[in-house]
Short mmCIF file of C-alpha atoms and ligand atoms in Angstrom, two decimals:
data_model
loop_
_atom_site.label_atom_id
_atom_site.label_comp_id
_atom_site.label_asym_id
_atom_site.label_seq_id
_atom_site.Cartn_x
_atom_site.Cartn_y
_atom_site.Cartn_z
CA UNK A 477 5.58 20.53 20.34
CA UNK A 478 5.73 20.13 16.29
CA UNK A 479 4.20 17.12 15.39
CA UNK A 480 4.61 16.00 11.49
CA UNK A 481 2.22 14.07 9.66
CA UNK A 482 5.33 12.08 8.48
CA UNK A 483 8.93 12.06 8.93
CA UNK A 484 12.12 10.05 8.09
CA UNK A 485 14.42 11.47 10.21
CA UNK A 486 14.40 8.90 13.08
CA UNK A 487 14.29 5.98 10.60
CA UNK A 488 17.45 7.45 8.54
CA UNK A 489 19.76 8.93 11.36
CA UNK A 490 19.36 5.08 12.87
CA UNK A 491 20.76 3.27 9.52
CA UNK A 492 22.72 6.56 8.14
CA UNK A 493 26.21 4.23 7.64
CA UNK A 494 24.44 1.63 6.05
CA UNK A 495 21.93 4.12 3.67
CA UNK A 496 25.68 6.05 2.45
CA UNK A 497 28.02 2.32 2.39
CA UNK A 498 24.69 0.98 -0.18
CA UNK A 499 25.53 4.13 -2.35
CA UNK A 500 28.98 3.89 -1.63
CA UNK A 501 28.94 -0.08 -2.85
CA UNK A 502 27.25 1.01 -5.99
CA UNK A 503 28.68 4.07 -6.96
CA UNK A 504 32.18 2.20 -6.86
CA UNK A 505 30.89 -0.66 -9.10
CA UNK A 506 29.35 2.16 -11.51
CA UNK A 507 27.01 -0.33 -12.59
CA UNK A 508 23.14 1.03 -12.02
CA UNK A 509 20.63 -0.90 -13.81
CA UNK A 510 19.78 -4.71 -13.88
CA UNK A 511 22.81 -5.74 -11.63
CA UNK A 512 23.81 -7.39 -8.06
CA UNK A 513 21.66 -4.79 -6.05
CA UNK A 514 18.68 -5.62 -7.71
CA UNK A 515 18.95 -9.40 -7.76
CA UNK A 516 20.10 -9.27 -4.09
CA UNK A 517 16.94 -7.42 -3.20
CA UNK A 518 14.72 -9.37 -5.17
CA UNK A 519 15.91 -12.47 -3.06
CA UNK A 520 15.59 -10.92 0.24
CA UNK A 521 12.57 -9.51 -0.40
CA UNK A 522 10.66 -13.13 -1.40
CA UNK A 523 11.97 -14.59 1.05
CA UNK A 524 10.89 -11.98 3.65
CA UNK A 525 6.91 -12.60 1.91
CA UNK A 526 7.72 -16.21 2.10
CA UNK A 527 7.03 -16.24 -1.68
CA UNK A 528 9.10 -18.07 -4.60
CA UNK A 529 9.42 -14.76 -7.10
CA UNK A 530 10.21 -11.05 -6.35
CA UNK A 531 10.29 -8.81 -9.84
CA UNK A 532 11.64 -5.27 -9.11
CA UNK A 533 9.71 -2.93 -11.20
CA UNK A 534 9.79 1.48 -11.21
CA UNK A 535 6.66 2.27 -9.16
CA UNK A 536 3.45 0.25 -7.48
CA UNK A 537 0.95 1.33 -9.85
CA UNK A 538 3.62 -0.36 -13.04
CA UNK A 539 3.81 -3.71 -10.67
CA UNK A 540 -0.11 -4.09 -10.40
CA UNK A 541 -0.55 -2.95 -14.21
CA UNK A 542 2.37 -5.30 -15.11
CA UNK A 543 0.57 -8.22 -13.20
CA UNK A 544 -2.66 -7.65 -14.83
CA UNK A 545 -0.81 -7.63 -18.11
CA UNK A 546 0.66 -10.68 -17.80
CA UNK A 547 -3.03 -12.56 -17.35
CA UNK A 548 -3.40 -11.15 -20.62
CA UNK A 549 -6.46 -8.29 -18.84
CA UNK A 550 -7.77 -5.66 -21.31
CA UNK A 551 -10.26 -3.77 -23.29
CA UNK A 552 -13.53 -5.96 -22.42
CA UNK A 553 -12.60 -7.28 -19.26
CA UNK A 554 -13.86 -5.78 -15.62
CA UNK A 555 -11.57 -5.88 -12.39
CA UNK A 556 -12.58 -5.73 -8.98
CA UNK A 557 -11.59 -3.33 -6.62
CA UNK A 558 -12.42 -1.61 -3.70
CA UNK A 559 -13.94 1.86 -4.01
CA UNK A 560 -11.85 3.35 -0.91
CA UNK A 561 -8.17 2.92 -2.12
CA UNK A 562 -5.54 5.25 -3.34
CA UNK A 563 -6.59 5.80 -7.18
CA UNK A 564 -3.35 3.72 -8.57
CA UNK A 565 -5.50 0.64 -8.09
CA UNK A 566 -7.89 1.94 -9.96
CA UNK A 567 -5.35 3.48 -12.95
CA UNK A 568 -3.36 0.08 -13.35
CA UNK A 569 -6.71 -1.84 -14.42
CA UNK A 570 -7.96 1.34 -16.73
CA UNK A 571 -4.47 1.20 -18.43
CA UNK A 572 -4.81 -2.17 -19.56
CA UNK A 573 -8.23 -1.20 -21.32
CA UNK A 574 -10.21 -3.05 -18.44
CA UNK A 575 -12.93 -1.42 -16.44
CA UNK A 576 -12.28 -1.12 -12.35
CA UNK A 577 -15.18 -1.78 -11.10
CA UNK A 578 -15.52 -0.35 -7.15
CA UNK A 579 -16.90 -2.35 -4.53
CA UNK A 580 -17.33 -0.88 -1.29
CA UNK A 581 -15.36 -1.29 2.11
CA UNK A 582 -16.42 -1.87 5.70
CA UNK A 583 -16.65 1.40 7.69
CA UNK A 584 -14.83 -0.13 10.47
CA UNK A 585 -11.83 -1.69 8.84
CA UNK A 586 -12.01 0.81 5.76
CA UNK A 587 -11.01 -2.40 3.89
CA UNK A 588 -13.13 -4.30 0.94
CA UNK A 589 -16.70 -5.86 2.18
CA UNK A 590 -16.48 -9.63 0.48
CA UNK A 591 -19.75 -9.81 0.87
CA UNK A 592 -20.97 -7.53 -1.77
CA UNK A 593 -17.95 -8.82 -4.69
CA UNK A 594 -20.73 -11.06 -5.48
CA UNK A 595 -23.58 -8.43 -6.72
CA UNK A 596 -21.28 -7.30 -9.06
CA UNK A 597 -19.22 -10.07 -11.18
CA UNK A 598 -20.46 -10.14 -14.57
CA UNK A 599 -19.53 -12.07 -17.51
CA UNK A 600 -16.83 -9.65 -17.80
CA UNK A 601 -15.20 -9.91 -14.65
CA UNK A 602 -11.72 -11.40 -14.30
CA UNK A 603 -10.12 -10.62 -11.61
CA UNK A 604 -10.49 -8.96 -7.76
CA UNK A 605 -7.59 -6.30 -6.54
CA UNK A 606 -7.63 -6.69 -2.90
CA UNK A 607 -6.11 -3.40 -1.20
CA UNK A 608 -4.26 -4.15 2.01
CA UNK A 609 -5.60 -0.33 3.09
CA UNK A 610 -4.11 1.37 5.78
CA UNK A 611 -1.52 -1.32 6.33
CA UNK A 612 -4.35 -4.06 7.44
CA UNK A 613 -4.64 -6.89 5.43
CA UNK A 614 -8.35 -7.25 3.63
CA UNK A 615 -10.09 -10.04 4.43
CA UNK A 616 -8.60 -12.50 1.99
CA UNK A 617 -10.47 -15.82 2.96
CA UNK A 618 -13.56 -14.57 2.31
CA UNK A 619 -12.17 -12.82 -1.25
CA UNK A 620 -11.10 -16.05 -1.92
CA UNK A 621 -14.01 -17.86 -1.64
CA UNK A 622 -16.16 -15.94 -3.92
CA UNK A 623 -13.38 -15.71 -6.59
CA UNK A 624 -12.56 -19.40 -6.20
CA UNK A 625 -16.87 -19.70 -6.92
CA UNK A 626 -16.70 -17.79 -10.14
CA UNK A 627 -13.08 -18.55 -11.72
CA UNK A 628 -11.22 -14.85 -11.02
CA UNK A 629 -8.21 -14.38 -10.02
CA UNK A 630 -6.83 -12.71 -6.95
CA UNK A 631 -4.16 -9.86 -6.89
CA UNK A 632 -3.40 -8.09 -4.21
CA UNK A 633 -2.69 -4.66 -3.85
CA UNK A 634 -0.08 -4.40 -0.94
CA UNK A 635 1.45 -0.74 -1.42
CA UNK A 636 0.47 0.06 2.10
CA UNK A 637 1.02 -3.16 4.26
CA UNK A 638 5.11 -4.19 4.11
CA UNK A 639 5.08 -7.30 6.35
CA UNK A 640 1.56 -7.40 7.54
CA UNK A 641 0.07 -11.00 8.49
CA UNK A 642 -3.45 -11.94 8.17
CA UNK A 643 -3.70 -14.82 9.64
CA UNK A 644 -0.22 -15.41 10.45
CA UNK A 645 0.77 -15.69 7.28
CA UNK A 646 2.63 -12.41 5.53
CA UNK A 647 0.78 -10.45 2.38
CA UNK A 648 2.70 -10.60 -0.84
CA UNK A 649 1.62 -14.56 -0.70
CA UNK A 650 -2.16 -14.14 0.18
CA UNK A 651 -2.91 -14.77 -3.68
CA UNK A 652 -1.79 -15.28 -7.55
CA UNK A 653 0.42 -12.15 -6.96
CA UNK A 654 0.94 -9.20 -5.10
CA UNK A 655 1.91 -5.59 -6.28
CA UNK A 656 4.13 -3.21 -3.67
CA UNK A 657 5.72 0.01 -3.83
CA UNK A 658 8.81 1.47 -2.34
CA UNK A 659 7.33 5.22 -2.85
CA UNK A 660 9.43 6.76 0.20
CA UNK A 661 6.43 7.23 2.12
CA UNK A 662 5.20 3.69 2.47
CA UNK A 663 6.30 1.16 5.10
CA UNK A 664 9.56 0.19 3.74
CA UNK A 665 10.26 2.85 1.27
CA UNK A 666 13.24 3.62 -0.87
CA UNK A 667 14.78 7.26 -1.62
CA UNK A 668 13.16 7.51 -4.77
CA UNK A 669 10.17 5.88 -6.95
CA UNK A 670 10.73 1.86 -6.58
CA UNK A 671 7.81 -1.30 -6.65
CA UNK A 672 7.89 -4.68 -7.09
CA UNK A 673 5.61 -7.94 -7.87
CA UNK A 674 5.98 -11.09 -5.82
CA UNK A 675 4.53 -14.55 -7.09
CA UNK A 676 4.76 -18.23 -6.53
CA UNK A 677 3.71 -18.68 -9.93
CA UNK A 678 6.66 -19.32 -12.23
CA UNK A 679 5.12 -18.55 -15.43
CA UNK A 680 3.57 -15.14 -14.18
CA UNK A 681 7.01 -14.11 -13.21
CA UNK A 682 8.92 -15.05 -16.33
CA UNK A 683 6.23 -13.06 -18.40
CA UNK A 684 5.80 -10.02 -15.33
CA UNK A 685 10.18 -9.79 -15.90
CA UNK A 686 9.89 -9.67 -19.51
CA UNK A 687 7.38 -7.01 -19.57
CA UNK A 688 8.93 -5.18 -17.20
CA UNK A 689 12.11 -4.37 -19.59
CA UNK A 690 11.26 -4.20 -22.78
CA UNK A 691 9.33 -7.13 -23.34
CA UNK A 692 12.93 -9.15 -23.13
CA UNK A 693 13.61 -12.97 -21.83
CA UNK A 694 17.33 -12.02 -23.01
CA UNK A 695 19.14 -8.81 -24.03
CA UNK A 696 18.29 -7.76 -27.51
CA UNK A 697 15.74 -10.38 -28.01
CA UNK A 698 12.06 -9.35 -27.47
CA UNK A 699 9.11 -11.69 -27.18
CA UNK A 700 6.36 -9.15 -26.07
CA UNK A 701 5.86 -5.24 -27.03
CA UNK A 702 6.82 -4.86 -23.56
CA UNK A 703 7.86 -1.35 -20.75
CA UNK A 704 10.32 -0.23 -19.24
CA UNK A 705 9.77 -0.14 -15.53
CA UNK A 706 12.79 -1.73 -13.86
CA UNK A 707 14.19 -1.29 -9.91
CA UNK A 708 17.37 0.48 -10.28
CA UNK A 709 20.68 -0.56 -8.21
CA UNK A 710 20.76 2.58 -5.99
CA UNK A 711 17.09 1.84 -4.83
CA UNK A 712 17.52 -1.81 -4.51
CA UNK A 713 20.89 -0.81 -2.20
CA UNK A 714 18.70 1.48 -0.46
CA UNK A 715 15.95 -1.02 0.10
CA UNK A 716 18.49 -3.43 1.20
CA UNK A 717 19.55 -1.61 3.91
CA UNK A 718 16.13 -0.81 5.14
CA UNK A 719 14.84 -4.40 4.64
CA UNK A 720 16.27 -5.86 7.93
CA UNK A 721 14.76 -3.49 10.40
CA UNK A 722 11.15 -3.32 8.51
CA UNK A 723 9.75 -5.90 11.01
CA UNK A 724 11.44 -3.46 13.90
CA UNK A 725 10.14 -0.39 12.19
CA UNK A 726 6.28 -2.11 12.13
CA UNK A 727 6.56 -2.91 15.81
CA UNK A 728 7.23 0.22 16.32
CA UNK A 729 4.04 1.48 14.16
CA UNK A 730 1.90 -1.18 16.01
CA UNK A 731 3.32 0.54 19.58
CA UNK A 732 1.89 3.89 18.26
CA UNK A 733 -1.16 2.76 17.31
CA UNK A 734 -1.71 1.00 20.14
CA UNK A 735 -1.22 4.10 22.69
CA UNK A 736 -3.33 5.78 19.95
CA UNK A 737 -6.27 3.16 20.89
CA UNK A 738 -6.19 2.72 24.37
CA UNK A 739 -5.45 6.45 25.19
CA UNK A 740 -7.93 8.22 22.86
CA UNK A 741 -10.86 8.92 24.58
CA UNK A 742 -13.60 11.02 22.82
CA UNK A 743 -17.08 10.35 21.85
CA UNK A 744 -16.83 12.58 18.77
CA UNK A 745 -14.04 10.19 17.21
CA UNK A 746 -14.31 6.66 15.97
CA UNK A 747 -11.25 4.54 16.08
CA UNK A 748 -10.51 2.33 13.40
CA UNK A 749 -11.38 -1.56 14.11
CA UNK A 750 -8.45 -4.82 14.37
CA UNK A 751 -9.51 -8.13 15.10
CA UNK A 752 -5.97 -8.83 16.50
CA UNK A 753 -6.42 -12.42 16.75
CA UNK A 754 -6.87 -12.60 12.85
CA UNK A 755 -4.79 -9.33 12.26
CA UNK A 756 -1.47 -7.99 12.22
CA UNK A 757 -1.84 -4.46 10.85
CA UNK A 758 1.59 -2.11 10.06
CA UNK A 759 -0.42 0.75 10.71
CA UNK A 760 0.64 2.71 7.52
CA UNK A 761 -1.93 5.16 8.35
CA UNK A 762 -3.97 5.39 11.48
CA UNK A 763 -7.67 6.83 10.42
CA UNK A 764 -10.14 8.03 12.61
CA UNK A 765 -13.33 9.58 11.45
CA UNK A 766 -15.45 12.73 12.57
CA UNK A 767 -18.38 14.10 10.86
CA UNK A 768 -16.26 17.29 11.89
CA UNK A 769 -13.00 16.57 10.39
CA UNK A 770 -12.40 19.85 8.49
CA UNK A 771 -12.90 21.26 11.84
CA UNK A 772 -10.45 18.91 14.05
CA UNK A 773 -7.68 18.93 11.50
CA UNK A 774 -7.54 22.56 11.82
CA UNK A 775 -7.77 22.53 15.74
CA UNK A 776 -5.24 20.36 15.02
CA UNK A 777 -3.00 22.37 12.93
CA UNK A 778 -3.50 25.00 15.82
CA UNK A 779 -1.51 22.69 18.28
CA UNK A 780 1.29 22.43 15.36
CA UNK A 781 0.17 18.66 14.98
CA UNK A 782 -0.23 17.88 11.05
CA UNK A 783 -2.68 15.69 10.22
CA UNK A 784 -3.92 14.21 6.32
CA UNK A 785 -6.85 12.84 4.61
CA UNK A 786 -6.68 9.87 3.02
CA UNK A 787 -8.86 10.29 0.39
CA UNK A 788 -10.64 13.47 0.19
CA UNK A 789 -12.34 12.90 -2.79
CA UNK A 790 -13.89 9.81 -3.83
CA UNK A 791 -12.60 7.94 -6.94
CA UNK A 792 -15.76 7.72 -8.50
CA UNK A 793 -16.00 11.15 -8.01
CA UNK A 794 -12.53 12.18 -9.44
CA UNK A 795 -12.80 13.89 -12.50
CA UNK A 796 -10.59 11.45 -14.23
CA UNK A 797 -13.16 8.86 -13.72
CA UNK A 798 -16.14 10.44 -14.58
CA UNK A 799 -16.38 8.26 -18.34
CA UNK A 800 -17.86 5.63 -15.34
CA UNK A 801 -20.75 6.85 -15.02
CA UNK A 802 -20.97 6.40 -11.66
CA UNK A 803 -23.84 8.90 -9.94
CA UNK A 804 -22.58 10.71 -6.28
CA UNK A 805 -23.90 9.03 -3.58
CA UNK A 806 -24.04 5.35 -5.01
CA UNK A 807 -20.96 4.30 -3.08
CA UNK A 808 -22.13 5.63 0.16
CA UNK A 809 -19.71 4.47 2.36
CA UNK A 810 -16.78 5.45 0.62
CA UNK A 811 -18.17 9.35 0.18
CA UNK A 812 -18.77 8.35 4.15
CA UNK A 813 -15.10 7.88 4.27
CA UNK A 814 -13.78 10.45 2.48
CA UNK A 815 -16.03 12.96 4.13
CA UNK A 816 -15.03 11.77 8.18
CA UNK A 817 -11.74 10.45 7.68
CA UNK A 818 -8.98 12.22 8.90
CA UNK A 819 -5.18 10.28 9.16
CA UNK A 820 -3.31 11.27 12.67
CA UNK A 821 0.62 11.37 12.34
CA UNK A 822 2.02 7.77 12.05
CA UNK A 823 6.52 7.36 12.03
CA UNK A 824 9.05 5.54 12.83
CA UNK A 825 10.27 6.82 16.32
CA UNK A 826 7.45 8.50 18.04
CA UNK A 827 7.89 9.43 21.30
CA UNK A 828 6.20 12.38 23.53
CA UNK A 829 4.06 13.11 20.46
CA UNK A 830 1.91 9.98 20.90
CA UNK A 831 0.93 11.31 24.17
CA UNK A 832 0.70 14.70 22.68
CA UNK A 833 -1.59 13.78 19.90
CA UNK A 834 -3.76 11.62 22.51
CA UNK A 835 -4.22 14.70 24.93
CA UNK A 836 -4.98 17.18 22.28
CA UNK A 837 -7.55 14.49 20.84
CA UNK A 838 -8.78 14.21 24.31
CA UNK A 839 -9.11 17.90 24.91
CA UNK A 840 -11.54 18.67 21.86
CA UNK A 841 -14.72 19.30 22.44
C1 PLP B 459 1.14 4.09 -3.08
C2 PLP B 459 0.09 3.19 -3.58
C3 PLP B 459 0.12 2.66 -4.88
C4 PLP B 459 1.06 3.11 -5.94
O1 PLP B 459 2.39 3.10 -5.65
P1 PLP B 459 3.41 4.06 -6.42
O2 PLP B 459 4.73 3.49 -6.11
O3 PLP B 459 3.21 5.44 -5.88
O4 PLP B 459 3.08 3.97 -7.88
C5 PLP B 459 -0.84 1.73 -5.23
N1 PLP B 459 -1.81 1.37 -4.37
C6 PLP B 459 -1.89 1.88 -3.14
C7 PLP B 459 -2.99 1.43 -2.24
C8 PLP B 459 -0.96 2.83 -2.71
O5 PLP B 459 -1.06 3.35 -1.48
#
C-alpha cells in the first residue's frame, strides 16, 4: 500500500462541483481582484474565528509582516518567537528591521515554553509571535500573562491550526491579531498562495487593509508607502467552498491522530503530548521523535509510506540567520527537535493507511 505524506485527492473529489461552480462564478463575472469573493470570504472567515475583522492578504508570512507593520515594529525593536517554527515567523519580524528573538518550545508539545519569554525581554522587546505549531494551540494564558507584565503585544502565528480551540475558544481571537495562510498544504488551503489577518481591533485592521494594497484607504489615494499583497477572487471562491467542511475535515485529522496514539506501540518512538481537556489540536502535522529518525523514515520509505521532517535544520542554524549570532547548541531543544522529529502522513480521508502506518511503526525494531 502507497502511503503519501500528503494528498488532496479525497478532500477535492468530495467538493469537485463546488471547487469548478467558485471558478465558474468568477470567471463569468471577469472581475478578479478586490471584489464579492473576497469580501464574502473575509466575512465567513471572522465569523468562523469568532473575530470582528478578516483582511485577505497574498501569503502568511505578508499577513504576520503586515500585522507587525501596522504596530509601527522596526529597526530597533526585538520580537518574540519560538525557536521551533517554520522560518516565515522568523522572516516577517526581520523584514520589518526588528530582531526575532527565539525562545524555546516544550519537547512534548513542540510548542513555545512561557516560562522562559521572561529571561529574554529587553528594553527592546515589543511584541511575542505565538506559533500554533503542528495545529495545537500554544499555551496562550500563560503568553499572556507575561506580556500583559511587561506591556508587549501578542500576535499569533496560526498558519498551521485552521479552527483549533484552546480552551474552547477558536485561534485567530486568542490575541491583538492573528496571521493565517491558505498555502494549499495547510488545514484549509486554497489552490494557490492565499493568507489573511483577523483582528477585533478596528484600528489595526483599517491600517493592516491599507497596507495591504498599496498603502490605500480609497482608490488612488495613499496614506502609507504601503504593498501589495491582496487575496485574489479565484482563491477567496476557492476558500469559500472549502470553508464549510474545515470543521469536518479537522475531525477527520483528530480521528487519525487519535488511531495514531492509541495504536502506536513502540518504545523507540515518542508520541507527541495533548492535554485534551485544555486542547483541541487540528493535527496539521503529527510528529513523533526517534533519536533514529534518518533510519525509520527510510524503513519507512521501504514500505512505500512517505514520511517529512518538520524542520531539519534549526533556524538559528540556517544560513540566512547566521548575522544572529547565535552559537549551535544554545537552543538545545530545538536542535533536539530537529534532530528526532520525523512527521507521519496526516490527510483528509485516511483509511487502511492509518492502520498501515501503525503496524509498520509497530513492526520496527
Ligand atoms: C506556512 C507557514 C507560514 C507562512 O505561510 P505562507 O502562506 O507559506 O507564506 C507561517 N508560519 C507558519 C508556522 C507556517 O507553517
Amino acid at each position: 500500500m502507497r502511503v503519501p505524506f500528503v494528498t488532496f485527492k479525497p478532500l477535492e473529489k468530495e467538493l469537485d462541483t463546488e471547487l469548478r461552480s467558485a471558478f465558474e462564478r468568477v470567471y463569468e463575472n471577469s472581475w478578479y481582484i478586490e471584489g464579492e469573493e473576497g469580501k464574502k470570504f473575509e466575512e465567513e472567515f471572522a465569523a468562523y474565528c469568532g473575530v470582528k475583522h478578516c483582511i485577505g492578504c497574498g501569503n502568511g508570512l505578508d499577513a504576520l509582516f503586515l500585522i507587525l507593520k501596522a504596530c509601527g515594529i522596526g529597526e530597533g525593536d526585538e520580537v518574540i518567537i519560538p525557536s521551533n517554527t517554520f522560518i516565515a515567523t522568523a522572516l516577517a519580524v526581520s523584514r520589518t528591521g526588528a530582531r526575532p528573538v527565539m525562545v524555546e518550545p516544550h519537547l512534548l508539545t513542540y510548542n513555545l515554553n512561557a516560562d522562559k519569554i521572561e529571561e529574554k525581554i529587553t528594553e527592546c522587546t515589543k511584541a511575542v509571535i505565538a506559533v500554533h505549531l503542528y495545529g495545537q494551540p500554544a499555551d496562550m494564558d500563560a503568553v499572556q500573562e507575561v506580556a500583559r507584565r511587561h506591556r508587549l503585544r501578542v500576535f499569533e502565528d496560526a498558519a498551521q491550526a485552521h479552527g483549533a480551540l484552546y480552551k474552547g475558544k477558536r485561534v485567530g481571537g486568542l490575541a491583538d491579531a492573528a496571521g493565517f495562510s491558505f498555502y494549499p498544504g495547510k488545514n484549509l488551503g486554497a489552490l494557490g498562495d492565499a493568507g489573511c489577518v483577523t483582528t477585533d481591533d478596528d484600528e489595526m485592521a483599517e491600517k493592516i487593509r491599507a497596507l495591504s494594497n498599496y498603502g490605500s484607504d480609497y482608490k488612488y489615494h495613499h496614506i502609507y508607502q504601503g504593498y501589495n499583497t491582496r487575496l485574489d477572487e479565484l482563491q477567496a471562491a476557492f476558500l469559500r467552498a472549502k470553508l464549510p467542511i474545515l470543521d469536518k475535515v479537522n475531525e477527520d485529522r483528530r480521528n487519525t491522530a487519535r488511531r495514531y496514539l492509541e495504536g502506536i506501540r513502540n518504545p523507540r518512538l515518542t508520541l507527541p503530548h495533548v492535554d485534551w481537556d485544555l486542547y483541541t489540536p487540528v493535527w496539521h502535522i503529527f510528529a513523533v521523535r526517534t533519536s533514529k529518525r534518518d533510519e525509520l523514515a527510510k524503513y519507512l520509505e521501504e514500505k512505500d509510506i512517505h514520511t517529512n521532517i518538520h524542520y531539519p535544520i534549526a533556524m538559528h542554524n540556517q544560513q540566512a540567520y547566521q548575522e544572529l549570532g547565535i552559537a549551535r547548541g544554545s537552543l538545545p531543544v530545538c536542535e533536539e527537535i530537529s534532530d528526532t522529529q520525523l512527521s507521519l502522513p496526516m490527510y483528509y480521508g485516511m483509511k487502511d493507511e492509518v492502520d498501515y502506518v501503525i503496524q509498520a511503526l509497530n513492526d520496527w525494531q
